[in-house]
CSV table of C-alpha atoms and ligand atoms in Angstrom, one decimal:
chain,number,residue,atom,x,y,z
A,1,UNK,CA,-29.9,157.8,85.4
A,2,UNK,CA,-26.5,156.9,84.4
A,3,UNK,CA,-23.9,159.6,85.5
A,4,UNK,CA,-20.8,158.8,83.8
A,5,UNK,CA,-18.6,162.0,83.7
A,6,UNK,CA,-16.3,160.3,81.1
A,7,UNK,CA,-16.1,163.9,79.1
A,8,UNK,CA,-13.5,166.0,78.3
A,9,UNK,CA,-15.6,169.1,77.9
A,10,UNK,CA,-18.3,169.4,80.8
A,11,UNK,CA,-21.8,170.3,79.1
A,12,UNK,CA,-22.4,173.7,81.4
A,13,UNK,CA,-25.5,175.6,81.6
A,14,UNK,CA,-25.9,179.8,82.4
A,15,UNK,CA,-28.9,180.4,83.4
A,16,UNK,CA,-29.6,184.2,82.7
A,17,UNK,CA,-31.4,187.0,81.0
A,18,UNK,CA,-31.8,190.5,80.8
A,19,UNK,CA,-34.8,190.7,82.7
A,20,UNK,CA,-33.9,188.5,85.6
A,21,UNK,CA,-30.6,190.6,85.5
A,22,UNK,CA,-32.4,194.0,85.6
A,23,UNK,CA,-34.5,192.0,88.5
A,24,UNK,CA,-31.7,191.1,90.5
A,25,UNK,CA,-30.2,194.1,90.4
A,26,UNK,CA,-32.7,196.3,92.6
A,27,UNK,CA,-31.4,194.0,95.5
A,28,UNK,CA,-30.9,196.6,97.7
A,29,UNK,CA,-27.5,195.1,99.3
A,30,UNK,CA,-26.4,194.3,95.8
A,31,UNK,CA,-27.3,197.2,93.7
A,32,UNK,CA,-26.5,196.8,90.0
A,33,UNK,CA,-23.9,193.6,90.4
A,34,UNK,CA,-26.1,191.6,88.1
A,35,UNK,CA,-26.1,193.8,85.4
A,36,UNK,CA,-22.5,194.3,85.9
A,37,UNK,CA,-22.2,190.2,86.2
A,38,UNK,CA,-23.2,189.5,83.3
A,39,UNK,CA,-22.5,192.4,81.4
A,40,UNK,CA,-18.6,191.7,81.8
A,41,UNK,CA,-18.7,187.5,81.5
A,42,UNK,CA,-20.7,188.9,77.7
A,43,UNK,CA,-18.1,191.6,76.9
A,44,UNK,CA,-15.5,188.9,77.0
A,45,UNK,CA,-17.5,186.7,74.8
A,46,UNK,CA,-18.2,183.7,77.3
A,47,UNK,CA,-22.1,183.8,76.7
A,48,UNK,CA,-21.1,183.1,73.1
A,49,UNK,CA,-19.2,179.9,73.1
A,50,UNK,CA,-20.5,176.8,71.9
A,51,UNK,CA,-19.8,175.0,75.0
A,52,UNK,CA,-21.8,177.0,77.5
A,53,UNK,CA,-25.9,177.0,77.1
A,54,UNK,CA,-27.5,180.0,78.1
A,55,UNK,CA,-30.8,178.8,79.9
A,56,UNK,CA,-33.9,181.7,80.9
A,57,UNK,CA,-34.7,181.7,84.2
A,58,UNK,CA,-37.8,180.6,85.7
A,59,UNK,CA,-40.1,181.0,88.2
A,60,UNK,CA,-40.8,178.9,90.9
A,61,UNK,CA,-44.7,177.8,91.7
A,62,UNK,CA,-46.0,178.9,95.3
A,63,UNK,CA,-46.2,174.5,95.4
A,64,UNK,CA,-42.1,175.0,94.7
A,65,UNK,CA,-41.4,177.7,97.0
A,66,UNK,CA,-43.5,175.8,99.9
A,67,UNK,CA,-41.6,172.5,100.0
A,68,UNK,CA,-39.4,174.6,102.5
A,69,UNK,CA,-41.0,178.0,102.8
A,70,UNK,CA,-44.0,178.8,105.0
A,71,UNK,CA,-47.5,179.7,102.8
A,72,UNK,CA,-48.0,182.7,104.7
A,73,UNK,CA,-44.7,184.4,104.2
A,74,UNK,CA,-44.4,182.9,100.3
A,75,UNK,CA,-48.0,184.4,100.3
A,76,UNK,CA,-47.1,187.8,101.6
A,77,UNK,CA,-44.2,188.6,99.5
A,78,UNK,CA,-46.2,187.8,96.0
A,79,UNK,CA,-48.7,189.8,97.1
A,80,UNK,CA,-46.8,192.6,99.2
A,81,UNK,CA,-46.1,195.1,96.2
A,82,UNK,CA,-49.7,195.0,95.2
A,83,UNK,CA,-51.8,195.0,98.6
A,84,UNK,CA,-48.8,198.7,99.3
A,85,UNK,CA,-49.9,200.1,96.3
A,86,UNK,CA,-53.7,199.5,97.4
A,87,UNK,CA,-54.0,199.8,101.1
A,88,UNK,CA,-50.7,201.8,101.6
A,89,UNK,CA,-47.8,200.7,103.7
A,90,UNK,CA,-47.1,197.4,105.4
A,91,UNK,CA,-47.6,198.2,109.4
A,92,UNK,CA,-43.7,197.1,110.9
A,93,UNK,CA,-45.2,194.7,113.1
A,94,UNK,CA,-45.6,192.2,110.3
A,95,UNK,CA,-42.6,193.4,108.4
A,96,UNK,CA,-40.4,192.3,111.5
A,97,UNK,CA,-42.4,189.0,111.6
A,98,UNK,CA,-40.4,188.3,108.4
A,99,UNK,CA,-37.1,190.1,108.7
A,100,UNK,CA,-38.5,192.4,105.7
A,101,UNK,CA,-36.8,195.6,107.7
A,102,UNK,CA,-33.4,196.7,107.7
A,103,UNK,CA,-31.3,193.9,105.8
A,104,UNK,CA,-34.0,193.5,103.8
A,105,UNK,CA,-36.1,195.5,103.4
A,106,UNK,CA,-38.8,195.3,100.7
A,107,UNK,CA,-37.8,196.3,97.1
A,108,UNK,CA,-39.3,197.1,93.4
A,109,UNK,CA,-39.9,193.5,92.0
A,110,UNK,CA,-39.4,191.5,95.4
A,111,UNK,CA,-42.3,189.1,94.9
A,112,UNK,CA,-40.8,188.2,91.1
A,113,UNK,CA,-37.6,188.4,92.6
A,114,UNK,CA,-38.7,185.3,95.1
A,115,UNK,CA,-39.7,183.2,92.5
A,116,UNK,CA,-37.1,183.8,89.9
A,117,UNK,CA,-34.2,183.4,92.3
A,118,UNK,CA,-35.7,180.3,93.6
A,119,UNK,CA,-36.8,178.6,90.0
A,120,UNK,CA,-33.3,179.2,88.5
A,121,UNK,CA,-31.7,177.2,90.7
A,122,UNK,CA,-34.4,174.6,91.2
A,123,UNK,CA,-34.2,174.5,87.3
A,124,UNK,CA,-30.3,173.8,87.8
A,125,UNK,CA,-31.4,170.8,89.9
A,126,UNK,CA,-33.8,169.5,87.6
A,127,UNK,CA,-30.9,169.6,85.1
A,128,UNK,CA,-28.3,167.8,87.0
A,129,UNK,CA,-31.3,165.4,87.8
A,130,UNK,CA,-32.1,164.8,84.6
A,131,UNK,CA,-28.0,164.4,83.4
A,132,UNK,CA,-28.9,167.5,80.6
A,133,UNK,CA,-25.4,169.2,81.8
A,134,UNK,CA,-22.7,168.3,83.9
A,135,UNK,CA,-22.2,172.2,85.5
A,136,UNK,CA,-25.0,174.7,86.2
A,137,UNK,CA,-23.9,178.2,87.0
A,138,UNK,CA,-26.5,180.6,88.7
A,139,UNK,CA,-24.6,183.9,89.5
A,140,UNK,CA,-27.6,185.4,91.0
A,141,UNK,CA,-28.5,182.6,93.3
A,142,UNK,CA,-26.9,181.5,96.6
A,143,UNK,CA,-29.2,183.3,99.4
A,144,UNK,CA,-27.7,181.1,102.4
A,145,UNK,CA,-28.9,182.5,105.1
A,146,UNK,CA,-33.5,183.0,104.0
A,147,UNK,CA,-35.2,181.0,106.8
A,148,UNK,CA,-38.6,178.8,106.3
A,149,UNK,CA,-40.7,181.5,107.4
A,150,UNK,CA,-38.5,185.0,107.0
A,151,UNK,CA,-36.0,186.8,105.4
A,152,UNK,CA,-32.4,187.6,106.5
A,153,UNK,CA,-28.9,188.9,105.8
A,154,UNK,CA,-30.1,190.7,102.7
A,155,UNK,CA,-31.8,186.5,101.6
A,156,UNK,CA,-35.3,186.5,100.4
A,157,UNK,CA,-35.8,182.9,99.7
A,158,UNK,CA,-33.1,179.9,100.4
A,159,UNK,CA,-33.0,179.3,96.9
A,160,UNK,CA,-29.9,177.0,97.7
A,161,UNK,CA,-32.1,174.4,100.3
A,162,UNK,CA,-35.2,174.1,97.6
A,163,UNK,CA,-32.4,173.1,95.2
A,164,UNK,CA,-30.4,170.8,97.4
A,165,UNK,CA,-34.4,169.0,97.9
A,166,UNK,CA,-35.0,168.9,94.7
A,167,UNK,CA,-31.5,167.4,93.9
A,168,UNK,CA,-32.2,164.6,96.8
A,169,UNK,CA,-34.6,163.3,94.2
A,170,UNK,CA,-31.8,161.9,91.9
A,171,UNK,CA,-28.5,161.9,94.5
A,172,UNK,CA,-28.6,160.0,97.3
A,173,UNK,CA,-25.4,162.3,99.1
A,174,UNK,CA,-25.3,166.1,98.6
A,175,UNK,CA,-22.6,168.1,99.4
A,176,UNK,CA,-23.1,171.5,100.2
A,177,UNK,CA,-19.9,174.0,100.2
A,178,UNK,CA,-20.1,177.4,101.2
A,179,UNK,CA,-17.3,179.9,100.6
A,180,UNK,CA,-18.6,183.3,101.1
A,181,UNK,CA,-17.2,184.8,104.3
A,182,UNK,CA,-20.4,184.6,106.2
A,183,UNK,CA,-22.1,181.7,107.6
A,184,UNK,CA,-24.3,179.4,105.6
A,185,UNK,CA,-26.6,179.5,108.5
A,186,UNK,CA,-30.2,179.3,107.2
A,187,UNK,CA,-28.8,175.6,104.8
A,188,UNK,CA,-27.2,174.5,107.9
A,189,UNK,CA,-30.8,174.3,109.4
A,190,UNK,CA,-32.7,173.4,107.2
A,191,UNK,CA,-30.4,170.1,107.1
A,192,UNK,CA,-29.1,169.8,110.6
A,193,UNK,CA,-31.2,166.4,111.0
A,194,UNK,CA,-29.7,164.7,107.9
A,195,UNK,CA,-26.8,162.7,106.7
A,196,UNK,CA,-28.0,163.1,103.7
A,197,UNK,CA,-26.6,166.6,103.0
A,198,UNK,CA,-23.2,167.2,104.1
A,199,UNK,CA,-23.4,171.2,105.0
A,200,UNK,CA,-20.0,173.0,104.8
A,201,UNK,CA,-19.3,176.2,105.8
A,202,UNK,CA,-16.1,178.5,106.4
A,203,UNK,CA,-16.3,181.7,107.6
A,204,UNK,CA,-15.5,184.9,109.4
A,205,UNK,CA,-16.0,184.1,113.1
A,206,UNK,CA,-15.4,187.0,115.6
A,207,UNK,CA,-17.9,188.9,117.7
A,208,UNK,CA,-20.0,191.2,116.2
A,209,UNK,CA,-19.4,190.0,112.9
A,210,UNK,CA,-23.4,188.5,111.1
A,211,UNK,CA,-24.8,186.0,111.8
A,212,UNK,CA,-22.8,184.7,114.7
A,213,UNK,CA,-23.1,181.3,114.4
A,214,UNK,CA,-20.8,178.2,113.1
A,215,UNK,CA,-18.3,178.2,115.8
A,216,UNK,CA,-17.9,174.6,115.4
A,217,UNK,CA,-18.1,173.7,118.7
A,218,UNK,CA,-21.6,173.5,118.5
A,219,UNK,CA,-20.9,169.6,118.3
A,220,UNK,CA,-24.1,168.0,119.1
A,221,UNK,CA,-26.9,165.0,118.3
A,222,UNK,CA,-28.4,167.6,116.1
A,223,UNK,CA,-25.9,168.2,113.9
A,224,UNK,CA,-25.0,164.9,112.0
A,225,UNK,CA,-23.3,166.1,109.0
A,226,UNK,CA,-22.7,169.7,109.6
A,227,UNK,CA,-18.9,171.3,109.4
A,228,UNK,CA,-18.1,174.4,110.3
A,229,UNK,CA,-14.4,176.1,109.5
A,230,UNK,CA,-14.5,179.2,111.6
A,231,UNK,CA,-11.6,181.6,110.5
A,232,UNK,CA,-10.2,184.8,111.3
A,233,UNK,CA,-9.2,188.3,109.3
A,234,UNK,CA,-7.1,188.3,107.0
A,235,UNK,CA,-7.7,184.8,105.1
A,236,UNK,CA,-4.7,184.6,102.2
A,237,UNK,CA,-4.8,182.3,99.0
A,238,UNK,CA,-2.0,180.5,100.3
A,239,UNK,CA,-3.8,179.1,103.6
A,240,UNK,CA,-7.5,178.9,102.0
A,241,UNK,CA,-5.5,176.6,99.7
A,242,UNK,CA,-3.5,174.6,102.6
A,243,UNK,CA,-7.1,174.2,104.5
A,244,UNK,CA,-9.0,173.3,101.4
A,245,UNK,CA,-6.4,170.3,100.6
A,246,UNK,CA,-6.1,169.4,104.1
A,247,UNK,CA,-9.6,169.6,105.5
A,248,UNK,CA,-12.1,169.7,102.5
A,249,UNK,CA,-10.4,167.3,100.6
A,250,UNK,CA,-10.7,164.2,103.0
A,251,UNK,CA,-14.0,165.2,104.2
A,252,UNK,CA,-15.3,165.0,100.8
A,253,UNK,CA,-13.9,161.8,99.9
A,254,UNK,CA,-14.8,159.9,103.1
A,255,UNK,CA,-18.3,161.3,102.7
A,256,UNK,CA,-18.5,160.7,98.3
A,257,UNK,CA,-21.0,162.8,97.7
A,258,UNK,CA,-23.0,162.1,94.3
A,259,UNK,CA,-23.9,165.9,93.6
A,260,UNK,CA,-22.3,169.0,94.2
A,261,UNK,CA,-23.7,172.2,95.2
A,262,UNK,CA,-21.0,175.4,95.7
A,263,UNK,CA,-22.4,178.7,97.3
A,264,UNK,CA,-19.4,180.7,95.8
A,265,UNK,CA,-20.0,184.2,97.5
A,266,UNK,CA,-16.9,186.7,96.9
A,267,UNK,CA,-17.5,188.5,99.7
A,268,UNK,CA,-14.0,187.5,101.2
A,269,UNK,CA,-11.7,189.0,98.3
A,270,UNK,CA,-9.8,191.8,99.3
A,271,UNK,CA,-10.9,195.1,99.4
A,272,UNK,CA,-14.7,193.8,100.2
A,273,UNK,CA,-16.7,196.5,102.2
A,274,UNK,CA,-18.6,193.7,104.6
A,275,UNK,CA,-15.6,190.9,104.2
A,276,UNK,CA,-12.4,190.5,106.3
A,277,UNK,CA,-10.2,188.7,104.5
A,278,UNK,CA,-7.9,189.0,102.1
A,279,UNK,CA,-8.7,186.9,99.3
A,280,UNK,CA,-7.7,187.3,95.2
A,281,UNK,CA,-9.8,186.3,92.2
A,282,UNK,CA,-7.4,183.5,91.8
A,283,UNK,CA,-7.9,181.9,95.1
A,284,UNK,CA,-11.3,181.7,94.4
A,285,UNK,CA,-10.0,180.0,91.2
A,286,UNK,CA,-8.1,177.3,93.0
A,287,UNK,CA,-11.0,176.4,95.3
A,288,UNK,CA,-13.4,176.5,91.7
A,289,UNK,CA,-10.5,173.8,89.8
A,290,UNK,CA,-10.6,171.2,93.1
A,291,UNK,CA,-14.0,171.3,93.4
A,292,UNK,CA,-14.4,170.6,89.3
A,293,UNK,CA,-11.6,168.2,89.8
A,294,UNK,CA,-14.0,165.5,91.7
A,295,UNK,CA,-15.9,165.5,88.7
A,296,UNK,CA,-19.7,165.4,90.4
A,297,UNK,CA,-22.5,166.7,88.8
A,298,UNK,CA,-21.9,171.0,90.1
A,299,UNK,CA,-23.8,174.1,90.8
A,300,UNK,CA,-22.3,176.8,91.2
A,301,UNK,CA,-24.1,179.8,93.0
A,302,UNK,CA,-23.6,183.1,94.1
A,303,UNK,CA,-23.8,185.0,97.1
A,304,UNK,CA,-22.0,188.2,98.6
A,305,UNK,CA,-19.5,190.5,97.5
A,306,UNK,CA,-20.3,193.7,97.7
A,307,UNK,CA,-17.9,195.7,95.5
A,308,UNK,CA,-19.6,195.1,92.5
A,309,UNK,CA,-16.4,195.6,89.4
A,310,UNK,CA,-14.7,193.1,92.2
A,311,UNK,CA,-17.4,190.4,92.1
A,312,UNK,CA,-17.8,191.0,88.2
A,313,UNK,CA,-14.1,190.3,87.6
A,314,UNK,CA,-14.1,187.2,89.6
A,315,UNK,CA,-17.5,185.8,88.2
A,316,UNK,CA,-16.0,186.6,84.8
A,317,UNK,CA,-12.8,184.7,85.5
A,318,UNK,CA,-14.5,181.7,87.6
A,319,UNK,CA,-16.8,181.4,84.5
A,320,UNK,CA,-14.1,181.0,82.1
A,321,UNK,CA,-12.0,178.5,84.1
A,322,UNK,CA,-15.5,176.3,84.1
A,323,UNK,CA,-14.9,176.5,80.4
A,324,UNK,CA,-11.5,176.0,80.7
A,325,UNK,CA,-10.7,178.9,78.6
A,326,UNK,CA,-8.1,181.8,79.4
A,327,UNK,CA,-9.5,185.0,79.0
A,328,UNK,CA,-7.8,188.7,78.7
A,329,UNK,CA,-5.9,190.3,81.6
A,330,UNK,CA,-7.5,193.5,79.9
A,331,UNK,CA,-10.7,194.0,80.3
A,332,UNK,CA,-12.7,194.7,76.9
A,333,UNK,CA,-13.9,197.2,75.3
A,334,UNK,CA,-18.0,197.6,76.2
A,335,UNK,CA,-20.7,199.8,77.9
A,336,UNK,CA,-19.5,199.4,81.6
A,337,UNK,CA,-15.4,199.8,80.8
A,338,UNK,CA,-15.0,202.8,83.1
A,339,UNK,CA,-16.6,200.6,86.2
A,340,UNK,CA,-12.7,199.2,86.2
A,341,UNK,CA,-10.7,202.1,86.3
A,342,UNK,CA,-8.3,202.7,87.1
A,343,UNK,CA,-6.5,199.9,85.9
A,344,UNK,CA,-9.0,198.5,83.5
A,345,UNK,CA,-7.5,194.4,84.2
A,346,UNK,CA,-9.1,191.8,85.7
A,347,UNK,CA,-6.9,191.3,88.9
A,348,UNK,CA,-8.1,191.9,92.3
A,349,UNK,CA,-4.6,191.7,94.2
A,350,UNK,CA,-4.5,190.0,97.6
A,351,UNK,CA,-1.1,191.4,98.2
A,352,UNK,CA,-0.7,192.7,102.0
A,353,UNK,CA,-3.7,194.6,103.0
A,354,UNK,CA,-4.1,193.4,106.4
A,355,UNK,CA,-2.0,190.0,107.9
A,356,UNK,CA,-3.6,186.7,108.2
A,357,UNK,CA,-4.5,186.3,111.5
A,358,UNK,CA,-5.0,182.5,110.6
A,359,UNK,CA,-1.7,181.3,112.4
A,360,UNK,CA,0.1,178.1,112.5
A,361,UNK,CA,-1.5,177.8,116.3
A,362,UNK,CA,-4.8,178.7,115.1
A,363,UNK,CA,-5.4,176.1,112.5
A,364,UNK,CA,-4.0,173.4,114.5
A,365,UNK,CA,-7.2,174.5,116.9
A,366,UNK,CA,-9.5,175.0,113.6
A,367,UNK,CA,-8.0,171.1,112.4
A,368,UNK,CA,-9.2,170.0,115.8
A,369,UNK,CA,-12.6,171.3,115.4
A,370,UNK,CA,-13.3,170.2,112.2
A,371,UNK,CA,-11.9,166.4,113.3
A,372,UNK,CA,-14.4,166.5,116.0
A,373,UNK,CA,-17.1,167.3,113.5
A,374,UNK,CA,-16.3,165.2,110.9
A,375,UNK,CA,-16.1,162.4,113.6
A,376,UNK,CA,-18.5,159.3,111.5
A,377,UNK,CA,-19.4,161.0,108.2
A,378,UNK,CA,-18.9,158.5,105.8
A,379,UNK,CA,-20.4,157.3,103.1
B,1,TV7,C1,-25.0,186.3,101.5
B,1,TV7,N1,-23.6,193.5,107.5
B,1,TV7,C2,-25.1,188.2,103.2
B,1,TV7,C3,-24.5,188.9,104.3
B,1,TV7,C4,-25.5,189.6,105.2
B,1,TV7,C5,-24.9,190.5,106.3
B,1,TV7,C6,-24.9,193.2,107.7
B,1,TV7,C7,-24.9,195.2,106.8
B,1,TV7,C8,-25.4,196.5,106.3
B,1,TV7,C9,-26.8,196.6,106.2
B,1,TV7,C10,-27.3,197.8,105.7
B,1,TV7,C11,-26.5,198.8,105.3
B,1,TV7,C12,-24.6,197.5,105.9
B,1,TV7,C13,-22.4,198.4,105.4
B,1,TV7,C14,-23.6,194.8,106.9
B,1,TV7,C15,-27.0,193.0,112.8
B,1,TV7,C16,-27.4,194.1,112.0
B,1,TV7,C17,-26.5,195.2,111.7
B,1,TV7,C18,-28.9,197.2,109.6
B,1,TV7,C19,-28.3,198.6,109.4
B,1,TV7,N2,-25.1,198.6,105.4
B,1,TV7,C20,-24.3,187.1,102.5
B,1,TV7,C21,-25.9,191.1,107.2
B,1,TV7,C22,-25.3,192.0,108.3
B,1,TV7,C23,-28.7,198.0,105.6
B,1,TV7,N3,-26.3,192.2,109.2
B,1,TV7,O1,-23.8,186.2,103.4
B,1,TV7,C24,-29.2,199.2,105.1
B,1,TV7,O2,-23.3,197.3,105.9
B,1,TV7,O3,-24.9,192.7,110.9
B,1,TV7,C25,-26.0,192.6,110.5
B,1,TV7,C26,-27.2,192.8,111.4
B,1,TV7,C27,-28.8,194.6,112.3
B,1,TV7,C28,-29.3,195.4,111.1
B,1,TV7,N4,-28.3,196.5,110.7
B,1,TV7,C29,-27.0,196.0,110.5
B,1,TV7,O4,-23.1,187.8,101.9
B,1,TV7,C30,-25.6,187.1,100.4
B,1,TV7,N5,-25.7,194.2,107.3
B,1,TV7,C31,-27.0,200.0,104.8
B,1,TV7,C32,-28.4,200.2,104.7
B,2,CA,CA1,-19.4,180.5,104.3
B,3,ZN,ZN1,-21.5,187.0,102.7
């Protein structure tokens, strides 16, 4: 295929409906966000310009979901609804087998769930495979940290590493970028071995905080094209912005990826109930514009953020800068309104909660680590 991103206008696919919405939304960690997702980025009319194609989600085949997953767990959670309903609960021995217990534990619709999460954004590969659209968002996709044969960190399925395969079909380099404030753990295995897949993470990093991992000292044979950015509390737009230009930026262009894939979690905006920093809606929109800016076939996923009129407002606004259109401070009139009292705009404020903890003499460190780790990735 020729990919020639020559356009003004990038051709951008939503992939969406009100069934995969109601779906998502009995995620346990994530109660109702979809609904509210979507709901907003419709009440301000987004789903209705003639630039952005809404596409229904599909499901994955058990074939699909076993290109990375084991049979037995992709078995077990098609049939796990049913076999309870029948033979009664599911003893905790082979619940802990798979992580289906605390974090995640089994919900109404999880077997669907599985294969809807995981089609929609192998569908988004197939897309940028096939050069229909330039930018595929999936809001309700991004489950970083799903391993091959269980669940974890409220992740079913690692919808993110079946698309990233599927995308090796086409692309010969994939870039993998992962903002959310946790550790894209579970796509850092999956393509530890490869230089390939260029898997970039940053992060929370202090103890106690899930899943523990991406230090980025873990420099090793293993790990040929795996970046960690470990950061501390407090992350401000300002010095995400600084990092991204200084650290992302030449990484990206020594390593010229050929496809794009963004795991755009919100769980580090202010406020967050599980994140630490201290992000706004608009820092997420300056990482969203230099990411569009390299002009590479894009997905764009979800992930956390846990306060669910937060995460709506930013998906609504990161949604309209991939249109390139400016959308109401004032949120609109519709079904959900009072979710955003009490000020009813779209801004979450970044403004002083806690201080950046990222100091000068900390990111010198964090520059060191990620020069180690970069150390040969090239293209
Ligand atoms: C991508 N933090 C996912 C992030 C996954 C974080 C964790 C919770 C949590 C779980 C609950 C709950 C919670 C308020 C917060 C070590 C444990 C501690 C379970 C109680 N409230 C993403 C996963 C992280 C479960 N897990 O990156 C039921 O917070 O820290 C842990 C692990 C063991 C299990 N216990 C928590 O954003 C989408 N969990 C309330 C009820
Ligand atoms: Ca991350
Ligand atoms: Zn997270």
């Amino acid at each position: 295929h020729a990919h020639t991103h020559a356009h003004t206008h990038a051709r951008v696919a939503y992939i969406y409906s009100k069934d995969y919405a109601a779906l998502c939304s009995h995620l346990p960690s994530n109660l109702n966000r979809s609904k509210a997702v979507h709901t907003l980025i419709d009440a301000y009319g987004l789903l209705r310009l003639r630039d952005l194609t809404v596409i229904a989600p599909r499901r994955a085949t058990v074939k699909e979901l076993c290109r990375y997953h084991s049979r037995d767990y992709v078995e077990f959670l098609r049939q796990v609804e049913e076999k309870e309903r029948v033979d009664g609960p599911t003893d905790s021995h082979t619940l802990e087998e798979y992580g289906l217990v605390h974090d995640c534990s089994i919900f109404e619709g999880i077997g669907d769930y599985a294969e809807f999460v995981a089609g929609s954004t192998l569908q988004a590969a197939t897309f940028l495979n096939e050069n229909e659209f330039d930018i595929v968002i999936h809001w309700d996709g991004g489950r970083h940290h799903a391993g091959k044969d269980m669940a974890a960190g409220f992740c079913i399925v690692n919808d993110i590493v079946l698309g990233i395969m599927e995308l090796q079909k086409t692309f010969d380099r994939v870039l993998y970028l992962d903002l959310d404030v946790h550790h894209g753990d579970g796509v850092e295995k999956a393509f530890q071995f490869t230089d390939k897949v260029l898997t970039v993470s940053l992060h929370h990093f202090a103890e106690g905080f899930y899943p523990g991992t991406g230090s980025g000292k873990d420099v090793s044979a293993r790990s040929k094209a795996v970046v960690n950015v470990p950061l501390r509390s407090g992350l401000c737009r300002k010095t995400l912005s600084n990092l991204f230009d200084d650290l992302i930026e030449p990484l990206v262009a020594s390593f010229n990826p050929k496809a794009v894939v963004l795991q755009c979690g919100v769980d580090g905006m202010a406020g967050d109930p599980l994140g630490k920093w201290n992000l706004s809606i608009a820092s997420y929109g300056d990482c969203l514009q230099k990411v569009m800016a390299w002009k590479k076939p894009l997905i764009i996923l979800g992930g956390g953020g846990y306060n669910s009129a937060a995460a709506a407002r930013s998906y609504a606004y990161l949604t309209s800068q991939v249109l390139g259109r400016d959308i109401s401070d004032e949120i609109p009139e519709h079904d959900q309104f009072e979710d955003y009292a009490p000020d009813f705009l779209l801004k979450v404020e970044d403004a002083g909660r806690q201080p950046d903890e990222n100091t000068e003499s900390y990111l010198s460190q964090v520059r060191d680590l990620v020069a180690r780790q970069s150390d040969g990735i090239a293209s």
